[in-house]
Amino acid sequence: MLTCIETKNLTFHYLEGTKMQKTAINNVSVKFNSYDIIAIIGHTGSGKSSFIQHLNGLLKPSLGKVFVEGQDIWQNKSATKNARTKVGVVFQHPEYQLFEDTIYKDIAFGPKNMGISGEEIDRRVRDAAKFVDLNESLLNKSPFDVSGGEKRKAVIAGVIAMDPNVLVLDELTAGLDPASRDLIFSRIIKYHKKRKNTIIFTSHNMEEVANFSDKVLVFNKGEVAMFGSTLEVFEAHEELCRMGLSVPEVTDIFLALKRMDHKNLPNCVLTIKQAVKILCQQNP
Ligand SMILES: Nc1ncnc2c1ncn2[C@@H]1O[C@H](COP(=O)(O)OP(=O)(O)OP(=O)(O)O)[C@@H](O)[C@H]1O
Ligand SMILES: [Mg+2]
């Protein structure tokens, strides 16, 4: 297994050295394998976004190290630059990522910085806009004249246009209607299968996590509480509950059935598809 990202004893304090100092990440050591889809969950304020902002060098660790494809990203300027092209991040608040006077220029910004030019830029911008279902007529508009959902789509398009090895999505679907959410998620999964990239996403939606991830990293108060396969993590539902987290509704229903003496059901059912299969087998 190739490791695409590794953190060693990563610790981060906001407002370091002041009376207001706040530890957001505490001694986090994790390894992500290439080609995996990893979900990061945790209650609000548990450190998910702060952690993510270290993966492409937007935040610098107070202590510890971050490696991208084996390279310490703070070793020198070129290592930091390299991390920014290898790891593409869609941040939680899209408005901080839009600053050009048109959406077209915003989507083109990342690939341009990577040294891409001319027709290739134009192709990437239009393909990425199509990918997120952003209407072509919006490309010449200011990012400040479009809706929140369209802003989010523009930011996702800008990162997709860079075609990074690691795609990081912080609360990707927040602010999107269910149809756009399903469309973008299914396109990202299709792209992942074709491109063989690594996907890291944070979400408060456990259905999304159960349906799309291979592994789940659980943050609690800035520390790693669990890291394992999606099944392993949701099997530990009592522990998740103690941290104020939930499991998918279908998992809850099967746990309730099991408590009602349906002993032959599996311990942990994660998706509707799985549930239907099990129920059909029980009542052919
Ligand atoms: N710019 C900042 N200055 C000071 N403290 C901050 C800043 N940003 C975040 N924090 C604090 O760091 C901790 C971790 O915040 P973070 O945003 O990483 O959590 P999160 O898990 O992403 O939460 P959410 O689910 O709400 O997005 C919180 O206690 C938060 O208040
Ligand atoms: Mg966050």
mmCIF file with all atom_site columns, C-alpha atoms in Angstrom, residues 104-246:
data_model
loop_
_atom_site.group_PDB
_atom_site.id
_atom_site.type_symbol
_atom_site.label_atom_id
_atom_site.label_alt_id
_atom_site.label_comp_id
_atom_site.label_asym_id
_atom_site.label_entity_id
_atom_site.label_seq_id
_atom_site.pdbx_PDB_ins_code
_atom_site.Cartn_x
_atom_site.Cartn_y
_atom_site.Cartn_z
_atom_site.occupancy
_atom_site.B_iso_or_equiv
_atom_site.pdbx_formal_charge
_atom_site.auth_seq_id
_atom_site.auth_comp_id
_atom_site.auth_asym_id
_atom_site.auth_atom_id
_atom_site.pdbx_PDB_model_num
ATOM 1   C CA . TYR A 1 104 ? -14.145 31.591 -15.108 1.00 0.00 ? 104 TYR A CA 1
ATOM 2   C CA . LYS A 1 105 ? -10.964 33.227 -13.764 1.00 0.00 ? 105 LYS A CA 1
ATOM 3   C CA . ASP A 1 106 ? -11.497 31.652 -10.357 1.00 0.00 ? 106 ASP A CA 1
ATOM 4   C CA . ILE A 1 107 ? -11.727 28.143 -11.853 1.00 0.00 ? 107 ILE A CA 1
ATOM 5   C CA . ALA A 1 108 ? -8.689  28.878 -14.054 1.00 0.00 ? 108 ALA A CA 1
ATOM 6   C CA . PHE A 1 109 ? -6.605  30.167 -11.128 1.00 0.00 ? 109 PHE A CA 1
ATOM 7   C CA . GLY A 1 110 ? -5.332  26.790 -9.852  1.00 0.00 ? 110 GLY A CA 1
ATOM 8   C CA . PRO A 1 111 ? -4.362  25.255 -13.220 1.00 0.00 ? 111 PRO A CA 1
ATOM 9   C CA . LYS A 1 112 ? -2.691  28.573 -14.243 1.00 0.00 ? 112 LYS A CA 1
ATOM 10  C CA . ASN A 1 113 ? -0.568  28.490 -11.089 1.00 0.00 ? 113 ASN A CA 1
ATOM 11  C CA . MET A 1 114 ? 0.497   25.001 -12.076 1.00 0.00 ? 114 MET A CA 1
ATOM 12  C CA . GLY A 1 115 ? 1.907   26.449 -15.314 1.00 0.00 ? 115 GLY A CA 1
ATOM 13  C CA . ILE A 1 116 ? -0.909  25.319 -17.595 1.00 0.00 ? 116 ILE A CA 1
ATOM 14  C CA . SER A 1 117 ? -1.924  27.796 -20.309 1.00 0.00 ? 117 SER A CA 1
ATOM 15  C CA . GLY A 1 118 ? -3.845  28.472 -23.526 1.00 0.00 ? 118 GLY A CA 1
ATOM 16  C CA . GLU A 1 119 ? -6.429  26.038 -24.830 1.00 0.00 ? 119 GLU A CA 1
ATOM 17  C CA . GLU A 1 120 ? -5.692  23.504 -22.101 1.00 0.00 ? 120 GLU A CA 1
ATOM 18  C CA . ILE A 1 121 ? -6.841  26.028 -19.458 1.00 0.00 ? 121 ILE A CA 1
ATOM 19  C CA . ASP A 1 122 ? -10.031 26.724 -21.382 1.00 0.00 ? 122 ASP A CA 1
ATOM 20  C CA . ARG A 1 123 ? -10.729 23.009 -21.758 1.00 0.00 ? 123 ARG A CA 1
ATOM 21  C CA . ARG A 1 124 ? -10.136 22.362 -18.053 1.00 0.00 ? 124 ARG A CA 1
ATOM 22  C CA . VAL A 1 125 ? -12.359 25.265 -16.954 1.00 0.00 ? 125 VAL A CA 1
ATOM 23  C CA . ARG A 1 126 ? -15.276 24.196 -19.172 1.00 0.00 ? 126 ARG A CA 1
ATOM 24  C CA . ASP A 1 127 ? -14.949 20.486 -18.303 1.00 0.00 ? 127 ASP A CA 1
ATOM 25  C CA . ALA A 1 128 ? -14.790 21.264 -14.570 1.00 0.00 ? 128 ALA A CA 1
ATOM 26  C CA . ALA A 1 129 ? -17.845 23.559 -14.804 1.00 0.00 ? 129 ALA A CA 1
ATOM 27  C CA . LYS A 1 130 ? -19.730 20.764 -16.567 1.00 0.00 ? 130 LYS A CA 1
ATOM 28  C CA . PHE A 1 131 ? -18.559 18.274 -13.943 1.00 0.00 ? 131 PHE A CA 1
ATOM 29  C CA . VAL A 1 132 ? -20.239 20.246 -11.143 1.00 0.00 ? 132 VAL A CA 1
ATOM 30  C CA . ASP A 1 133 ? -23.227 21.141 -13.313 1.00 0.00 ? 133 ASP A CA 1
ATOM 31  C CA . LEU A 1 134 ? -22.458 24.856 -13.266 1.00 0.00 ? 134 LEU A CA 1
ATOM 32  C CA . ASN A 1 135 ? -24.251 26.611 -16.103 1.00 0.00 ? 135 ASN A CA 1
ATOM 33  C CA . GLU A 1 136 ? -21.857 28.051 -18.750 1.00 0.00 ? 136 GLU A CA 1
ATOM 34  C CA . SER A 1 137 ? -23.740 31.339 -18.619 1.00 0.00 ? 137 SER A CA 1
ATOM 35  C CA . LEU A 1 138 ? -22.426 31.856 -15.062 1.00 0.00 ? 138 LEU A CA 1
ATOM 36  C CA . LEU A 1 139 ? -18.760 31.667 -16.049 1.00 0.00 ? 139 LEU A CA 1
ATOM 37  C CA . ASN A 1 140 ? -18.551 35.375 -16.849 1.00 0.00 ? 140 ASN A CA 1
ATOM 38  C CA . LYS A 1 141 ? -20.396 36.440 -13.730 1.00 0.00 ? 141 LYS A CA 1
ATOM 39  C CA . SER A 1 142 ? -18.749 37.696 -10.571 1.00 0.00 ? 142 SER A CA 1
ATOM 40  C CA . PRO A 1 143 ? -18.585 34.966 -7.895  1.00 0.00 ? 143 PRO A CA 1
ATOM 41  C CA . PHE A 1 144 ? -20.239 37.491 -5.579  1.00 0.00 ? 144 PHE A CA 1
ATOM 42  C CA . ASP A 1 145 ? -23.363 37.690 -7.775  1.00 0.00 ? 145 ASP A CA 1
ATOM 43  C CA . VAL A 1 146 ? -24.298 34.003 -7.559  1.00 0.00 ? 146 VAL A CA 1
ATOM 44  C CA . SER A 1 147 ? -25.994 31.862 -4.904  1.00 0.00 ? 147 SER A CA 1
ATOM 45  C CA . GLY A 1 148 ? -24.185 30.037 -2.075  1.00 0.00 ? 148 GLY A CA 1
ATOM 46  C CA . GLY A 1 149 ? -24.648 26.674 -3.823  1.00 0.00 ? 149 GLY A CA 1
ATOM 47  C CA . GLU A 1 150 ? -23.238 28.072 -7.075  1.00 0.00 ? 150 GLU A CA 1
ATOM 48  C CA . LYS A 1 151 ? -20.238 29.523 -5.194  1.00 0.00 ? 151 LYS A CA 1
ATOM 49  C CA . ARG A 1 152 ? -19.586 26.073 -3.753  1.00 0.00 ? 152 ARG A CA 1
ATOM 50  C CA . LYS A 1 153 ? -19.827 24.498 -7.202  1.00 0.00 ? 153 LYS A CA 1
ATOM 51  C CA . ALA A 1 154 ? -17.366 27.093 -8.540  1.00 0.00 ? 154 ALA A CA 1
ATOM 52  C CA . VAL A 1 155 ? -14.846 26.251 -5.810  1.00 0.00 ? 155 VAL A CA 1
ATOM 53  C CA . ILE A 1 156 ? -15.221 22.506 -6.416  1.00 0.00 ? 156 ILE A CA 1
ATOM 54  C CA . ALA A 1 157 ? -14.742 23.127 -10.159 1.00 0.00 ? 157 ALA A CA 1
ATOM 55  C CA . GLY A 1 158 ? -11.560 25.130 -9.455  1.00 0.00 ? 158 GLY A CA 1
ATOM 56  C CA . VAL A 1 159 ? -10.053 22.223 -7.526  1.00 0.00 ? 159 VAL A CA 1
ATOM 57  C CA . ILE A 1 160 ? -11.226 19.568 -10.029 1.00 0.00 ? 160 ILE A CA 1
ATOM 58  C CA . ALA A 1 161 ? -9.591  21.660 -12.793 1.00 0.00 ? 161 ALA A CA 1
ATOM 59  C CA . MET A 1 162 ? -6.228  21.096 -11.069 1.00 0.00 ? 162 MET A CA 1
ATOM 60  C CA . ASP A 1 163 ? -6.779  17.319 -11.147 1.00 0.00 ? 163 ASP A CA 1
ATOM 61  C CA . PRO A 1 164 ? -4.917  16.749 -7.847  1.00 0.00 ? 164 PRO A CA 1
ATOM 62  C CA . ASN A 1 165 ? -3.718  13.316 -6.672  1.00 0.00 ? 165 ASN A CA 1
ATOM 63  C CA . VAL A 1 166 ? -5.495  13.908 -3.375  1.00 0.00 ? 166 VAL A CA 1
ATOM 64  C CA . LEU A 1 167 ? -8.878  15.597 -3.399  1.00 0.00 ? 167 LEU A CA 1
ATOM 65  C CA . VAL A 1 168 ? -9.952  16.977 -0.019  1.00 0.00 ? 168 VAL A CA 1
ATOM 66  C CA . LEU A 1 169 ? -13.538 18.089 0.473   1.00 0.00 ? 169 LEU A CA 1
ATOM 67  C CA . ASP A 1 170 ? -14.502 19.863 3.685   1.00 0.00 ? 170 ASP A CA 1
ATOM 68  C CA . GLU A 1 171 ? -18.278 19.640 4.171   1.00 0.00 ? 171 GLU A CA 1
ATOM 69  C CA . LEU A 1 172 ? -18.647 19.288 0.414   1.00 0.00 ? 172 LEU A CA 1
ATOM 70  C CA . THR A 1 173 ? -22.391 19.040 0.376   1.00 0.00 ? 173 THR A CA 1
ATOM 71  C CA . ALA A 1 174 ? -23.219 21.762 2.919   1.00 0.00 ? 174 ALA A CA 1
ATOM 72  C CA . GLY A 1 175 ? -25.333 24.394 1.183   1.00 0.00 ? 175 GLY A CA 1
ATOM 73  C CA . LEU A 1 176 ? -26.268 22.184 -1.763  1.00 0.00 ? 176 LEU A CA 1
ATOM 74  C CA . ASP A 1 177 ? -29.763 20.928 -2.455  1.00 0.00 ? 177 ASP A CA 1
ATOM 75  C CA . PRO A 1 178 ? -30.195 17.108 -2.338  1.00 0.00 ? 178 PRO A CA 1
ATOM 76  C CA . ALA A 1 179 ? -30.201 16.742 -6.140  1.00 0.00 ? 179 ALA A CA 1
ATOM 77  C CA . SER A 1 180 ? -26.922 18.697 -6.577  1.00 0.00 ? 180 SER A CA 1
ATOM 78  C CA . ARG A 1 181 ? -25.431 16.864 -3.592  1.00 0.00 ? 181 ARG A CA 1
ATOM 79  C CA . ASP A 1 182 ? -26.161 13.423 -5.067  1.00 0.00 ? 182 ASP A CA 1
ATOM 80  C CA . LEU A 1 183 ? -25.030 14.483 -8.524  1.00 0.00 ? 183 LEU A CA 1
ATOM 81  C CA . ILE A 1 184 ? -21.696 15.907 -7.366  1.00 0.00 ? 184 ILE A CA 1
ATOM 82  C CA . PHE A 1 185 ? -20.996 12.992 -5.044  1.00 0.00 ? 185 PHE A CA 1
ATOM 83  C CA . SER A 1 186 ? -21.735 10.386 -7.696  1.00 0.00 ? 186 SER A CA 1
ATOM 84  C CA . ARG A 1 187 ? -19.543 12.249 -10.229 1.00 0.00 ? 187 ARG A CA 1
ATOM 85  C CA . ILE A 1 188 ? -16.707 12.453 -7.705  1.00 0.00 ? 188 ILE A CA 1
ATOM 86  C CA . ILE A 1 189 ? -16.913 8.693  -7.103  1.00 0.00 ? 189 ILE A CA 1
ATOM 87  C CA . LYS A 1 190 ? -16.925 8.022  -10.851 1.00 0.00 ? 190 LYS A CA 1
ATOM 88  C CA . TYR A 1 191 ? -13.935 10.345 -11.296 1.00 0.00 ? 191 TYR A CA 1
ATOM 89  C CA . HIS A 1 192 ? -12.173 8.584  -8.389  1.00 0.00 ? 192 HIS A CA 1
ATOM 90  C CA . LYS A 1 193 ? -12.641 5.186  -10.034 1.00 0.00 ? 193 LYS A CA 1
ATOM 91  C CA . LYS A 1 194 ? -11.276 6.428  -13.358 1.00 0.00 ? 194 LYS A CA 1
ATOM 92  C CA . ARG A 1 195 ? -8.522  8.698  -12.061 1.00 0.00 ? 195 ARG A CA 1
ATOM 93  C CA . LYS A 1 196 ? -7.479  6.457  -9.127  1.00 0.00 ? 196 LYS A CA 1
ATOM 94  C CA . ASN A 1 197 ? -6.998  9.441  -6.828  1.00 0.00 ? 197 ASN A CA 1
ATOM 95  C CA . THR A 1 198 ? -7.374  9.629  -3.050  1.00 0.00 ? 198 THR A CA 1
ATOM 96  C CA . ILE A 1 199 ? -10.427 11.330 -1.609  1.00 0.00 ? 199 ILE A CA 1
ATOM 97  C CA . ILE A 1 200 ? -10.682 12.754 1.892   1.00 0.00 ? 200 ILE A CA 1
ATOM 98  C CA . PHE A 1 201 ? -13.976 14.305 2.924   1.00 0.00 ? 201 PHE A CA 1
ATOM 99  C CA . THR A 1 202 ? -15.555 15.579 6.111   1.00 0.00 ? 202 THR A CA 1
ATOM 100 C CA . SER A 1 203 ? -19.249 15.235 6.730   1.00 0.00 ? 203 SER A CA 1
ATOM 101 C CA . HIS A 1 204 ? -21.903 15.388 9.420   1.00 0.00 ? 204 HIS A CA 1
ATOM 102 C CA . ASN A 1 205 ? -24.108 13.167 7.247   1.00 0.00 ? 205 ASN A CA 1
ATOM 103 C CA . MET A 1 206 ? -23.592 9.566  8.340   1.00 0.00 ? 206 MET A CA 1
ATOM 104 C CA . GLU A 1 207 ? -25.471 8.167  5.309   1.00 0.00 ? 207 GLU A CA 1
ATOM 105 C CA . GLU A 1 208 ? -22.948 9.916  3.063   1.00 0.00 ? 208 GLU A CA 1
ATOM 106 C CA . VAL A 1 209 ? -20.073 8.523  5.145   1.00 0.00 ? 209 VAL A CA 1
ATOM 107 C CA . ALA A 1 210 ? -21.470 4.953  5.150   1.00 0.00 ? 210 ALA A CA 1
ATOM 108 C CA . ASN A 1 211 ? -22.212 4.988  1.431   1.00 0.00 ? 211 ASN A CA 1
ATOM 109 C CA . PHE A 1 212 ? -19.024 6.448  0.087   1.00 0.00 ? 212 PHE A CA 1
ATOM 110 C CA . SER A 1 213 ? -16.045 5.870  2.388   1.00 0.00 ? 213 SER A CA 1
ATOM 111 C CA . ASP A 1 214 ? -13.590 2.984  2.739   1.00 0.00 ? 214 ASP A CA 1
ATOM 112 C CA . LYS A 1 215 ? -12.192 4.289  6.017   1.00 0.00 ? 215 LYS A CA 1
ATOM 113 C CA . VAL A 1 216 ? -13.359 6.653  8.723   1.00 0.00 ? 216 VAL A CA 1
ATOM 114 C CA . LEU A 1 217 ? -11.225 8.891  10.922  1.00 0.00 ? 217 LEU A CA 1
ATOM 115 C CA . VAL A 1 218 ? -13.020 10.117 14.034  1.00 0.00 ? 218 VAL A CA 1
ATOM 116 C CA . PHE A 1 219 ? -11.919 13.317 15.733  1.00 0.00 ? 219 PHE A CA 1
ATOM 117 C CA . ASN A 1 220 ? -12.823 14.121 19.310  1.00 0.00 ? 220 ASN A CA 1
ATOM 118 C CA . LYS A 1 221 ? -11.595 17.301 20.977  1.00 0.00 ? 221 LYS A CA 1
ATOM 119 C CA . GLY A 1 222 ? -8.693  17.654 18.545  1.00 0.00 ? 222 GLY A CA 1
ATOM 120 C CA . GLU A 1 223 ? -7.516  14.073 18.953  1.00 0.00 ? 223 GLU A CA 1
ATOM 121 C CA . VAL A 1 224 ? -7.978  10.897 16.932  1.00 0.00 ? 224 VAL A CA 1
ATOM 122 C CA . ALA A 1 225 ? -10.628 8.840  18.696  1.00 0.00 ? 225 ALA A CA 1
ATOM 123 C CA . MET A 1 226 ? -10.849 6.073  16.069  1.00 0.00 ? 226 MET A CA 1
ATOM 124 C CA . PHE A 1 227 ? -9.450  5.264  12.651  1.00 0.00 ? 227 PHE A CA 1
ATOM 125 C CA . GLY A 1 228 ? -10.519 2.122  10.826  1.00 0.00 ? 228 GLY A CA 1
ATOM 126 C CA . SER A 1 229 ? -12.643 0.676  8.075   1.00 0.00 ? 229 SER A CA 1
ATOM 127 C CA . THR A 1 230 ? -16.114 2.186  7.771   1.00 0.00 ? 230 THR A CA 1
ATOM 128 C CA . LEU A 1 231 ? -17.603 -1.044 9.121   1.00 0.00 ? 231 LEU A CA 1
ATOM 129 C CA . GLU A 1 232 ? -15.237 -1.160 12.126  1.00 0.00 ? 232 GLU A CA 1
ATOM 130 C CA . VAL A 1 233 ? -16.034 2.427  13.071  1.00 0.00 ? 233 VAL A CA 1
ATOM 131 C CA . PHE A 1 234 ? -19.817 2.106  12.801  1.00 0.00 ? 234 PHE A CA 1
ATOM 132 C CA . GLU A 1 235 ? -19.700 -1.203 14.678  1.00 0.00 ? 235 GLU A CA 1
ATOM 133 C CA . ALA A 1 236 ? -18.394 0.849  17.599  1.00 0.00 ? 236 ALA A CA 1
ATOM 134 C CA . HIS A 1 237 ? -21.727 2.716  17.664  1.00 0.00 ? 237 HIS A CA 1
ATOM 135 C CA . GLU A 1 238 ? -21.810 2.983  21.447  1.00 0.00 ? 238 GLU A CA 1
ATOM 136 C CA . GLU A 1 239 ? -18.481 4.745  21.502  1.00 0.00 ? 239 GLU A CA 1
ATOM 137 C CA . LEU A 1 240 ? -19.631 7.068  18.695  1.00 0.00 ? 240 LEU A CA 1
ATOM 138 C CA . CYS A 1 241 ? -22.757 7.814  20.696  1.00 0.00 ? 241 CYS A CA 1
ATOM 139 C CA . ARG A 1 242 ? -20.692 8.774  23.735  1.00 0.00 ? 242 ARG A CA 1
ATOM 140 C CA . MET A 1 243 ? -18.920 11.333 21.535  1.00 0.00 ? 243 MET A CA 1
ATOM 141 C CA . GLY A 1 244 ? -22.251 12.792 20.452  1.00 0.00 ? 244 GLY A CA 1
ATOM 142 C CA . LEU A 1 245 ? -22.107 11.162 17.015  1.00 0.00 ? 245 LEU A CA 1
ATOM 143 C CA . SER A 1 246 ? -24.681 8.996  15.319  1.00 0.00 ? 246 SER A CA 1
#
